[in-house]
Short mmCIF file of C-alpha atoms and ligand atoms in Angstrom, two decimals:
data_model
loop_
_atom_site.label_atom_id
_atom_site.label_comp_id
_atom_site.label_asym_id
_atom_site.label_seq_id
_atom_site.Cartn_x
_atom_site.Cartn_y
_atom_site.Cartn_z
CA UNK C 17 -101.62 60.48 -74.74
CA UNK C 18 -98.96 61.89 -77.03
CA UNK C 19 -97.69 59.74 -79.89
CA UNK C 20 -100.71 57.43 -79.97
CA UNK C 21 -103.60 57.40 -82.46
CA UNK C 22 -107.12 58.08 -81.07
CA UNK C 23 -107.96 54.38 -81.48
CA UNK C 24 -104.83 53.27 -79.62
CA UNK C 25 -105.68 55.66 -76.77
CA UNK C 26 -109.26 54.33 -76.67
CA UNK C 27 -108.04 50.74 -76.63
CA UNK C 28 -105.77 51.49 -73.70
CA UNK C 29 -108.62 53.13 -71.78
CA UNK C 30 -110.92 50.22 -72.63
CA UNK C 31 -108.48 47.65 -71.28
CA UNK C 32 -107.90 49.75 -68.13
CA UNK C 33 -111.68 49.89 -67.65
CA UNK C 34 -112.00 46.08 -67.70
CA UNK C 35 -112.72 45.33 -71.38
CA UNK C 36 -110.60 42.93 -73.44
CA UNK C 37 -110.70 44.70 -76.81
CA UNK C 38 -112.25 47.63 -78.64
CA UNK C 39 -112.85 49.06 -82.10
CA UNK C 40 -114.82 51.92 -83.62
CA UNK C 41 -117.07 52.55 -86.59
CA UNK C 42 -119.11 55.42 -87.99
CA UNK C 43 -122.91 55.75 -87.74
CA UNK C 44 -123.68 55.11 -91.43
CA UNK C 45 -126.70 52.83 -92.13
CA UNK C 46 -126.06 49.08 -92.14
CA UNK C 47 -125.85 47.47 -95.57
CA UNK C 48 -127.01 44.09 -94.17
CA UNK C 49 -130.27 45.49 -92.75
CA UNK C 50 -132.44 43.92 -95.52
CA UNK C 51 -131.29 40.50 -94.26
CA UNK C 52 -132.60 41.37 -90.82
CA UNK C 53 -135.98 42.23 -92.35
CA UNK C 54 -135.99 38.94 -94.27
CA UNK C 55 -135.24 37.07 -91.04
CA UNK C 56 -138.17 38.80 -89.33
CA UNK C 57 -140.56 38.17 -92.23
CA UNK C 58 -139.67 34.49 -92.15
CA UNK C 59 -140.74 34.48 -88.46
CA UNK C 60 -137.31 33.30 -87.32
CA UNK C 61 -137.40 35.59 -84.26
CA UNK C 62 -139.93 33.28 -82.53
CA UNK C 63 -141.69 35.01 -79.64
CA UNK C 64 -139.25 37.96 -79.42
CA UNK C 65 -141.79 40.54 -80.60
CA UNK C 66 -139.60 43.47 -79.52
CA UNK C 67 -137.29 42.68 -82.45
CA UNK C 68 -140.04 43.58 -84.94
CA UNK C 69 -141.24 46.75 -83.17
CA UNK C 70 -141.72 49.18 -86.12
CA UNK C 71 -140.71 52.17 -83.97
CA UNK C 72 -137.31 50.59 -83.39
CA UNK C 73 -136.54 49.40 -86.93
CA UNK C 74 -135.15 52.79 -88.14
CA UNK C 75 -132.43 52.66 -85.45
CA UNK C 76 -131.59 49.07 -86.34
CA UNK C 77 -131.11 50.10 -89.95
CA UNK C 78 -129.43 53.42 -89.27
CA UNK C 79 -127.52 53.62 -85.95
CA UNK C 80 -127.45 57.43 -86.08
CA UNK C 81 -131.17 57.25 -85.22
CA UNK C 82 -130.30 55.61 -81.88
CA UNK C 83 -128.31 58.68 -80.74
CA UNK C 84 -128.43 61.54 -83.25
CA UNK C 85 -125.48 63.34 -81.63
CA UNK C 86 -123.19 60.37 -82.27
CA UNK C 87 -120.42 60.50 -84.83
CA UNK C 88 -118.75 57.21 -83.88
CA UNK C 89 -119.63 54.00 -82.08
CA UNK C 90 -116.93 52.47 -79.92
CA UNK C 91 -117.52 48.72 -79.67
CA UNK C 92 -116.16 47.03 -76.57
CA UNK C 93 -115.70 43.31 -76.02
CA UNK C 94 -115.64 41.73 -72.57
CA UNK C 95 -114.91 38.03 -72.27
CA UNK C 96 -116.67 35.44 -70.15
CA UNK C 97 -115.38 31.89 -69.51
CA UNK C 98 -115.27 29.23 -72.22
CA UNK C 99 -117.61 26.31 -71.60
CA UNK C 100 -115.54 23.16 -72.13
CA UNK C 101 -118.67 21.01 -71.80
CA UNK C 102 -117.24 19.10 -68.84
CA UNK C 103 -119.24 16.08 -67.66
CA UNK C 104 -122.02 16.73 -65.14
CA UNK C 105 -121.35 15.71 -61.50
CA UNK C 106 -124.40 13.41 -61.75
CA UNK C 107 -127.60 12.94 -63.74
CA UNK C 108 -129.44 15.05 -61.12
CA UNK C 109 -127.59 18.17 -62.27
CA UNK C 110 -128.18 20.47 -65.25
CA UNK C 111 -125.87 22.47 -67.48
CA UNK C 112 -125.75 26.29 -67.56
CA UNK C 113 -124.32 28.45 -70.34
CA UNK C 114 -121.00 29.93 -69.23
CA UNK C 115 -122.25 33.50 -69.69
CA UNK C 116 -124.39 32.85 -66.63
CA UNK C 117 -121.78 31.26 -64.32
CA UNK C 118 -121.01 34.58 -62.65
CA UNK C 119 -122.76 37.91 -62.21
CA UNK C 120 -125.36 39.29 -64.58
CA UNK C 121 -123.74 41.61 -67.11
CA UNK C 122 -126.09 44.35 -65.85
CA UNK C 123 -123.95 44.40 -62.70
CA UNK C 124 -120.58 44.25 -64.46
CA UNK C 125 -120.90 46.37 -67.60
CA UNK C 126 -122.38 49.70 -66.35
CA UNK C 127 -119.50 50.43 -63.92
CA UNK C 128 -116.91 49.43 -66.57
CA UNK C 129 -118.62 51.69 -69.12
CA UNK C 130 -118.78 54.54 -66.60
CA UNK C 131 -115.02 54.23 -65.93
CA UNK C 132 -114.45 54.26 -69.69
CA UNK C 133 -116.60 57.39 -70.14
CA UNK C 134 -114.91 59.22 -67.23
CA UNK C 135 -111.50 58.53 -68.78
CA UNK C 136 -112.71 59.56 -72.24
CA UNK C 137 -114.12 62.78 -70.78
CA UNK C 138 -110.85 63.70 -69.19
CA UNK C 139 -109.04 62.89 -72.44
CA UNK C 140 -111.52 64.90 -74.57
CA UNK C 141 -111.52 67.76 -72.08
CA UNK C 142 -115.31 68.23 -72.08
CA UNK C 143 -118.43 66.63 -70.63
CA UNK C 144 -118.85 64.08 -73.41
CA UNK C 145 -122.49 63.04 -73.95
CA UNK C 146 -122.93 59.35 -74.75
CA UNK C 147 -125.45 56.53 -75.09
CA UNK C 148 -124.79 52.83 -74.62
CA UNK C 149 -126.15 49.74 -76.27
CA UNK C 150 -125.79 46.42 -74.50
CA UNK C 151 -127.95 43.61 -75.83
CA UNK C 152 -131.43 45.07 -75.38
CA UNK C 153 -131.04 48.34 -77.34
CA UNK C 154 -132.45 48.51 -80.90
CA UNK C 155 -128.99 48.19 -82.43
CA UNK C 156 -127.65 45.36 -84.62
CA UNK C 157 -124.54 44.90 -82.53
CA UNK C 158 -122.78 42.03 -84.33
CA UNK C 159 -122.72 43.52 -87.85
CA UNK C 160 -121.76 46.93 -86.45
CA UNK C 161 -118.95 45.46 -84.35
CA UNK C 162 -117.78 43.57 -87.45
CA UNK C 163 -117.71 46.92 -89.25
CA UNK C 164 -115.61 48.25 -86.34
CA UNK C 165 -113.01 45.64 -87.31
CA UNK C 166 -113.59 43.33 -84.34
CA UNK C 167 -114.17 40.12 -86.27
CA UNK C 168 -116.47 38.28 -88.65
CA UNK C 169 -119.86 36.68 -88.15
CA UNK C 170 -119.26 32.95 -88.07
CA UNK C 171 -121.51 30.26 -89.46
CA UNK C 172 -123.10 30.07 -85.97
CA UNK C 173 -123.96 33.81 -86.37
CA UNK C 174 -121.71 34.87 -83.46
CA UNK C 175 -119.06 37.53 -83.94
CA UNK C 176 -115.65 35.86 -83.85
CA UNK C 177 -112.56 37.88 -82.98
CA UNK C 178 -109.39 36.38 -84.50
CA UNK C 179 -107.61 36.50 -81.09
CA UNK C 180 -110.41 36.45 -78.50
CA UNK C 181 -112.75 33.94 -80.19
CA UNK C 182 -116.50 34.45 -79.76
CA UNK C 183 -117.10 34.01 -76.01
CA UNK C 184 -117.64 37.65 -75.11
CA UNK C 185 -120.33 40.29 -74.65
CA UNK C 186 -120.47 43.36 -76.81
CA UNK C 187 -121.20 46.89 -75.65
CA UNK C 188 -121.62 49.85 -77.98
CA UNK C 189 -120.70 53.34 -76.82
CA UNK C 190 -122.23 56.04 -79.06
CA UNK C 191 -120.18 59.26 -78.84
CA UNK C 192 -119.94 62.59 -80.67
CA UNK C 193 -116.22 62.03 -81.33
CA UNK C 194 -114.77 61.63 -84.76
CA UNK C 195 -112.58 58.57 -84.40
CA UNK C 196 -110.99 58.69 -87.78
CA UNK C 197 -110.04 55.79 -90.01
CA UNK C 198 -112.35 52.92 -90.95
CA UNK C 199 -110.69 49.62 -90.04
CA UNK C 200 -110.28 46.91 -92.65
CA UNK C 201 -112.97 44.25 -92.24
CA UNK C 202 -111.74 40.94 -90.81
CA UNK C 203 -112.33 38.34 -93.57
CA UNK C 204 -114.57 35.35 -92.90
CA UNK C 205 -112.30 32.63 -91.56
CA UNK C 206 -114.84 29.82 -91.12
CA UNK C 207 -113.58 28.31 -94.37
CA UNK C 208 -114.91 24.81 -94.91
CA UNK C 209 -115.54 24.22 -91.19
CA UNK C 210 -119.11 23.23 -90.28
CA UNK C 211 -118.58 21.99 -86.73
CA UNK C 212 -121.20 24.30 -85.20
CA UNK C 213 -123.82 23.33 -87.79
CA UNK C 214 -123.18 19.63 -87.21
CA UNK C 215 -123.08 19.87 -83.40
CA UNK C 216 -126.13 22.12 -82.82
CA UNK C 217 -128.57 19.87 -80.88
CA UNK C 218 -131.65 21.15 -82.70
CA UNK C 219 -130.21 21.86 -86.15
CA UNK C 220 -131.30 25.50 -85.94
CA UNK C 221 -128.26 27.08 -87.67
CA UNK C 222 -129.42 28.07 -91.14
CA UNK C 223 -127.38 27.98 -94.35
CA UNK C 224 -127.16 31.80 -94.40
CA UNK C 225 -125.59 31.86 -90.93
CA UNK C 226 -128.69 33.08 -89.13
CA UNK C 227 -130.46 31.19 -86.36
CA UNK C 228 -134.01 29.86 -86.30
CA UNK C 229 -134.55 31.26 -82.81
CA UNK C 230 -137.70 29.21 -82.16
CA UNK C 231 -135.55 26.06 -82.20
CA UNK C 232 -132.46 27.49 -80.45
CA UNK C 233 -132.03 26.17 -76.89
CA UNK C 234 -130.86 29.58 -75.78
CA UNK C 235 -134.23 31.03 -76.76
CA UNK C 236 -136.27 28.04 -75.57
CA UNK C 237 -134.73 27.85 -72.09
CA UNK C 238 -134.41 31.59 -71.36
CA UNK C 239 -136.57 33.91 -73.45
CA UNK C 240 -139.50 31.57 -74.05
CA UNK C 241 -141.93 31.90 -71.16
CA UNK C 242 -144.38 29.22 -72.26
CA UNK C 243 -144.24 25.52 -73.05
CA UNK C 244 -141.22 24.06 -74.80
CA UNK C 245 -142.44 22.32 -77.97
CA UNK C 246 -142.69 18.58 -77.25
CA UNK C 247 -140.51 17.52 -80.17
CA UNK C 248 -137.67 19.79 -78.98
CA UNK C 249 -137.68 18.69 -75.32
CA UNK C 250 -135.57 15.54 -75.91
CA UNK C 251 -133.07 17.67 -77.86
CA UNK C 252 -132.49 19.90 -74.82
CA UNK C 253 -130.47 17.07 -73.30
CA UNK C 254 -128.97 18.40 -70.07
CA UNK C 255 -129.16 22.15 -70.90
CA UNK C 256 -130.89 23.81 -67.97
CA UNK C 257 -130.23 27.42 -69.00
CA UNK C 258 -128.89 28.63 -72.37
CA UNK C 259 -126.67 26.60 -74.65
CA UNK C 260 -123.00 26.89 -75.66
CA UNK C 261 -122.60 23.97 -78.06
CA UNK C 262 -122.06 25.98 -81.27
CA UNK C 263 -119.37 28.07 -79.58
CA UNK C 264 -117.75 25.32 -77.51
CA UNK C 265 -117.03 23.26 -80.64
CA UNK C 266 -115.67 26.25 -82.57
CA UNK C 267 -111.92 25.97 -83.24
CA UNK C 268 -111.55 29.72 -82.66
CA UNK C 269 -112.43 29.17 -78.99
CA UNK C 270 -110.33 26.03 -78.51
CA UNK C 271 -107.15 27.63 -77.24
CA UNK C 272 -108.56 30.48 -75.18
CA UNK C 273 -107.18 30.90 -71.70
CA UNK C 274 -109.66 32.25 -69.14
CA UNK C 275 -107.12 34.06 -66.96
CA UNK C 276 -108.07 37.46 -68.40
CA UNK C 277 -111.83 36.93 -67.99
CA UNK C 278 -113.39 39.66 -65.83
CA UNK C 279 -113.63 38.40 -62.21
CA UNK C 280 -117.37 39.19 -62.18
CA UNK C 281 -117.95 36.53 -64.85
CA UNK C 282 -115.83 33.82 -63.25
CA UNK C 283 -117.88 31.08 -61.68
CA UNK C 284 -118.12 31.36 -57.90
CA UNK C 285 -118.91 27.65 -57.49
CA UNK C 286 -119.87 24.46 -59.32
CA UNK C 287 -123.46 25.04 -58.14
CA UNK C 288 -123.74 27.81 -60.73
CA UNK C 289 -122.23 25.73 -63.55
CA UNK C 290 -124.16 22.55 -62.76
CA UNK C 291 -127.09 23.35 -60.47
CA UNK C 292 -128.67 20.55 -58.50
CA UNK C 293 -132.07 19.97 -60.08
CA UNK C 294 -133.72 18.61 -56.96
CA UNK C 295 -132.81 21.81 -55.11
CA UNK C 296 -134.18 23.88 -57.98
CA UNK C 297 -137.42 21.90 -58.00
CA UNK C 298 -138.06 22.86 -54.38
CA UNK C 299 -137.25 26.59 -54.58
CA UNK C 300 -140.02 28.87 -53.38
CA UNK C 301 -140.52 32.20 -55.18
CA UNK C 302 -138.60 34.03 -52.45
CA UNK C 303 -135.75 31.48 -52.39
CA UNK C 304 -135.49 31.66 -56.16
CA UNK C 305 -135.23 35.47 -56.10
CA UNK C 306 -132.69 35.36 -53.29
CA UNK C 307 -130.54 32.60 -54.85
CA UNK C 308 -130.38 34.22 -58.28
CA UNK C 309 -130.64 37.93 -57.43
CA UNK C 310 -127.29 38.73 -59.11
CA UNK C 311 -127.39 35.97 -61.71
CA UNK C 312 -128.66 35.89 -65.32
CA UNK C 313 -130.76 32.86 -64.29
CA UNK C 314 -133.23 35.32 -62.78
CA UNK C 315 -134.32 36.11 -66.37
CA UNK C 316 -135.83 32.64 -66.86
CA UNK C 317 -138.07 33.33 -63.83
CA UNK C 318 -138.82 30.61 -61.31
CA UNK C 319 -141.39 28.84 -63.45
CA UNK C 320 -139.10 28.83 -66.52
CA UNK C 321 -136.20 27.38 -64.58
CA UNK C 322 -138.34 24.68 -62.94
CA UNK C 323 -139.88 23.86 -66.34
CA UNK C 324 -136.36 23.39 -67.73
CA UNK C 325 -135.27 21.34 -64.71
CA UNK C 326 -138.20 18.95 -65.28
CA UNK C 327 -137.22 18.46 -68.94
CA UNK C 328 -133.56 17.84 -68.08
CA UNK C 329 -134.57 15.26 -65.44
CA UNK C 330 -136.79 13.59 -68.03
CA UNK C 331 -133.87 13.45 -70.44
CA UNK C 332 -131.50 12.04 -67.79
CA UNK C 333 -132.64 8.44 -68.35
CA UNK C 334 -132.34 8.01 -64.56
CA UNK C 335 -135.50 6.65 -62.98
CA UNK C 336 -134.05 7.74 -59.64
CA UNK C 337 -135.33 11.20 -60.65
CA UNK C 338 -138.96 10.02 -60.43
CA UNK C 339 -139.50 11.05 -56.78
CA UNK C 340 -138.38 14.63 -57.61
CA UNK C 341 -140.65 14.72 -60.65
CA UNK C 342 -143.51 13.14 -58.65
CA UNK C 343 -143.13 15.91 -56.09
CA UNK C 344 -143.33 18.53 -58.88
CA UNK C 345 -146.39 16.85 -60.35
CA UNK C 346 -148.19 16.82 -56.97
CA UNK C 347 -147.03 19.96 -55.17
CA UNK C 348 -145.96 22.52 -57.76
CA UNK C 349 -148.27 25.53 -58.09
CA UNK C 350 -147.39 26.45 -61.69
CA UNK C 351 -149.30 24.43 -64.33
CA UNK C 352 -146.39 25.04 -66.77
CA UNK C 353 -144.05 23.16 -64.43
CA UNK C 354 -146.53 20.35 -63.68
CA UNK C 355 -147.12 19.80 -67.39
CA UNK C 356 -143.39 19.48 -68.13
CA UNK C 357 -142.97 17.23 -65.10
CA UNK C 358 -145.71 14.98 -66.53
CA UNK C 359 -143.86 14.82 -69.83
CA UNK C 360 -140.61 14.01 -68.02
CA UNK C 361 -142.21 11.22 -65.99
CA UNK C 362 -143.58 9.71 -69.20
CA UNK C 363 -140.19 9.96 -70.87
CA UNK C 364 -138.54 7.92 -68.11
CA UNK C 365 -140.82 5.02 -69.04
CA UNK C 366 -141.05 3.24 -65.70
CA UNK C 367 -144.05 1.43 -64.11
CA UNK C 368 -143.88 3.67 -61.02
CA UNK C 369 -144.01 6.67 -63.35
CA UNK C 370 -147.18 5.34 -64.95
CA UNK C 371 -148.70 5.01 -61.52
CA UNK C 372 -147.76 8.60 -60.66
CA UNK C 373 -149.34 9.82 -63.87
CA UNK C 374 -152.59 7.90 -63.26
CA UNK C 375 -152.86 9.34 -59.76
CA UNK C 376 -152.29 12.87 -61.07
CA UNK C 377 -154.90 12.34 -63.75
CA UNK C 378 -157.52 11.88 -61.01
CA UNK C 379 -156.36 14.92 -59.02
CA UNK C 380 -155.33 17.42 -61.72
CA UNK C 381 -157.72 20.20 -62.81
CA UNK C 382 -155.70 22.30 -65.25
CA UNK C 383 -156.55 21.37 -68.88
CA UNK C 384 -152.98 21.91 -70.18
CA UNK C 385 -151.56 19.58 -67.51
CA UNK C 386 -154.30 17.02 -68.05
CA UNK C 387 -153.44 16.96 -71.74
CA UNK C 388 -149.74 16.36 -71.00
CA UNK C 389 -150.56 13.61 -68.50
CA UNK C 390 -152.78 11.88 -71.04
CA UNK C 391 -150.10 12.10 -73.75
CA UNK C 392 -147.49 10.83 -71.29
CA UNK C 393 -149.73 7.91 -70.26
CA UNK C 394 -150.37 7.02 -73.89
CA UNK C 395 -146.64 7.00 -74.61
CA UNK C 396 -145.29 5.56 -71.34
CA UNK C 397 -144.13 1.90 -71.45
C1 B12 J 14 -132.05 38.20 -80.44
C2 B12 J 14 -130.75 37.75 -79.86
C3 B12 J 14 -130.59 36.40 -79.59
C4 B12 J 14 -131.58 35.35 -80.09
C5 B12 J 14 -131.34 35.12 -81.61
C6 B12 J 14 -129.87 34.83 -81.94
C7 B12 J 14 -129.38 35.30 -83.28
N1 B12 J 14 -128.26 34.73 -83.65
O1 B12 J 14 -129.99 36.12 -83.94
C8 B12 J 14 -131.24 34.14 -79.18
C9 B12 J 14 -132.12 34.20 -77.93
C10 B12 J 14 -131.40 32.76 -79.80
C11 B12 J 14 -129.81 34.47 -78.78
C12 B12 J 14 -128.89 33.53 -78.37
C13 B12 J 14 -127.60 33.83 -77.99
N2 B12 J 14 -127.07 35.05 -77.81
CO1 B12 J 14 -127.97 36.69 -78.34
N3 B12 J 14 -128.63 38.33 -78.99
C14 B12 J 14 -129.72 38.68 -79.59
C15 B12 J 14 -129.72 40.18 -79.90
C16 B12 J 14 -130.62 40.88 -78.86
C17 B12 J 14 -130.19 40.55 -81.32
C18 B12 J 14 -129.53 39.69 -82.41
C19 B12 J 14 -130.19 39.92 -83.74
O2 B12 J 14 -130.48 41.06 -84.12
N4 B12 J 14 -130.46 38.84 -84.47
C20 B12 J 14 -131.07 38.95 -85.79
C21 B12 J 14 -130.27 38.19 -86.82
C22 B12 J 14 -130.95 38.26 -88.20
O3 B12 J 14 -129.03 38.82 -86.91
P1 B12 J 14 -127.71 38.06 -87.40
O4 B12 J 14 -127.81 36.63 -87.10
O5 B12 J 14 -126.58 38.82 -86.83
O6 B12 J 14 -127.81 38.30 -88.99
C23 B12 J 14 -127.11 39.33 -89.65
C24 B12 J 14 -125.98 38.78 -90.52
O7 B12 J 14 -125.88 37.37 -90.40
C25 B12 J 14 -126.30 39.28 -91.88
N5 B12 J 14 -126.82 38.30 -92.85
C26 B12 J 14 -127.81 37.43 -92.71
N6 B12 J 14 -128.03 36.77 -93.84
C27 B12 J 14 -127.15 37.23 -94.73
C28 B12 J 14 -126.97 36.90 -96.06
C29 B12 J 14 -125.98 37.57 -96.77
C30 B12 J 14 -125.81 37.22 -98.17
C31 B12 J 14 -125.19 38.58 -96.13
C32 B12 J 14 -124.15 39.30 -96.87
C33 B12 J 14 -125.40 38.89 -94.78
C34 B12 J 14 -126.38 38.22 -94.11
O8 B12 J 14 -127.33 40.23 -91.76
C35 B12 J 14 -128.12 39.96 -90.60
C36 B12 J 14 -128.79 41.20 -90.10
O9 B12 J 14 -127.87 42.10 -89.54
C37 B12 J 14 -128.20 40.54 -79.73
C38 B12 J 14 -127.90 41.93 -79.16
C39 B12 J 14 -128.11 43.02 -80.20
N7 B12 J 14 -128.81 44.07 -79.81
O10 B12 J 14 -127.62 42.91 -81.31
C40 B12 J 14 -127.70 39.42 -78.76
C41 B12 J 14 -126.29 38.85 -78.99
C42 B12 J 14 -126.15 38.56 -80.45
N8 B12 J 14 -126.33 37.58 -78.26
C43 B12 J 14 -125.24 37.28 -77.67
C44 B12 J 14 -125.01 36.05 -76.98
C45 B12 J 14 -123.79 36.00 -76.07
C46 B12 J 14 -125.88 34.96 -77.15
C47 B12 J 14 -125.66 33.50 -76.71
C48 B12 J 14 -124.21 33.02 -76.82
C49 B12 J 14 -126.18 33.29 -75.26
C50 B12 J 14 -126.23 31.82 -74.79
N9 B12 J 14 -125.13 31.13 -74.64
O11 B12 J 14 -127.27 31.27 -74.54
C51 B12 J 14 -126.58 32.75 -77.70
C52 B12 J 14 -125.85 32.40 -79.02
C53 B12 J 14 -126.72 31.66 -79.99
C54 B12 J 14 -126.29 31.93 -81.43
N10 B12 J 14 -125.63 30.95 -82.04
O12 B12 J 14 -126.56 33.02 -81.96
C55 B12 J 14 -124.14 38.32 -77.93
C56 B12 J 14 -123.20 37.79 -79.02
C57 B12 J 14 -121.74 38.11 -78.85
C58 B12 J 14 -120.95 37.51 -80.00
N11 B12 J 14 -119.72 37.13 -79.78
O13 B12 J 14 -121.44 37.41 -81.11
C59 B12 J 14 -125.04 39.57 -78.36
C60 B12 J 14 -124.36 40.52 -79.34
C61 B12 J 14 -125.41 40.31 -77.04
C62 B12 J 14 -124.26 41.15 -76.50
N12 B12 J 14 -124.41 42.48 -76.44
O14 B12 J 14 -123.22 40.66 -76.12
N13 B12 J 14 -129.55 35.80 -78.94
S1 SF4 J 15 -126.96 28.02 -78.89
FE1 SF4 J 15 -127.25 25.77 -79.03
S2 SF4 J 15 -129.26 25.47 -79.97
FE2 SF4 J 15 -128.66 27.63 -80.31
S3 SF4 J 15 -127.63 27.64 -82.30
FE3 SF4 J 15 -126.02 27.32 -80.81
S4 SF4 J 15 -125.84 25.08 -80.63
FE4 SF4 J 15 -127.78 25.50 -81.65
S1 SF4 J 16 -117.45 26.14 -85.70
FE1 SF4 J 16 -116.44 26.43 -87.68
S2 SF4 J 16 -118.10 27.11 -89.05
FE2 SF4 J 16 -118.85 27.34 -86.97
S3 SF4 J 16 -118.41 29.46 -86.46
FE3 SF4 J 16 -116.66 28.25 -85.73
S4 SF4 J 16 -115.18 28.27 -87.44
FE4 SF4 J 16 -117.15 28.97 -88.25
#
């Protein structure tokens, strides 16, 4: 592309391939890595053991270890819809993070990256080797993308682009191309704003702008495969899967228009934004896999999603949810789900709930469920 700089040419290819913006950085070690180690030593990564894997720490510190042939990392941003926190259709529905309203990024990003690489190869004139990092690779994507000039890390820890806000996925493309010129860093523009800190339902945004993952609803409802700590269940409110509060309240996302969001991430129907919890509670393993085969909700697994549905029903304050919860308590095969259903029944504080719990106490055999039933009975009415 005559007359354009390498970065301008890359940006054009990125946009043609389906991304919204792009930047590039070198593979020098990350100056902020010690803060990552501090975060790990404080145990703020909760149950995500892969983040502390000693074999992967060198690449997190020094991105050249991730792909030794790389000279530059092209960071690509691809937007998903903004969650405006619209009211639920009814108290029998739950709320899903907007990153999960459409297809899983595993279905959308690889073909977009492949198009990008094909175009880069024809531009470079050789069979360019490359390696990608999207979420699960041992790469600290936000600080590296900030170094690529794509934005600053806000108080909520997300990378905020001055034009595209923070509602996007990042993908890193490691290439042996020298994309010259280090961009100027985007200065921190959070200023005196603290909206995310004040709005976070569990207060898990720390003063240094990192997250206490063990209290973050995104972790608790998706990554966490066990019980949700009892004291945090009421704070989940209506969040069935993920959480967008700290980004939805951010002024940098207020004026975004979703017309240029990739079609794969647009919501096909309201059922994905606000799933019906009764339907979820009755999904068999096969139905669950079939319903969510292309959706990020698959990651929570059936038992995680039903566990979350029980908590949301318990938080609804609607005793009309008791028959659904009673069904879970009686018929559900997973003890994790029955135990959260017991909690939810107790939380609704109704005489018929107490009766349900007493009946289950006589029938139940799993010690973890029995414990929850007993606690619920002690606390109910
Ligand atoms: C683990 C993880 C999570 C965890 C922990 C979140 C977190 N903030 O750390 C959980 C499960 C909670 C999570 C949630 C979400 N995640 Co996530 N997550 C990741 C993952 C895999 C690693 C992040 C990580 O390394 N965290 C460790 C902490 C320590 O890093 P950090 O907060 O960036 O801290 C750095 C700086 O703050 C700095 N620093 C810290 N202290 C100090 C002090 C000083 C003085 C200085 C100078 C610097 C400094 O150094 C730190 C180390 O680099 C990345 C993908 C990746 N490979 O990078 C995606 C990623 C960050 N997640 C992403 C998304 C989309 C989400 C959610 C929005 C999903 C949802 N709606 O449910 C939420 C957002 C919640 C939030 N507010 O962060 C996107 C973010 C895109 C963006 N615009 O920023 C990423 C990049 C995935 C991707 N490829 O698109 N996530
Ligand atoms: S995703 Fe939700 S729980 Fe997690 S930090 Fe943001 S507002 Fe808090
Ligand atoms: S809500 Fe305010 S403080 Fe939080 S990330 Fe956005 S601008 Fe920064």
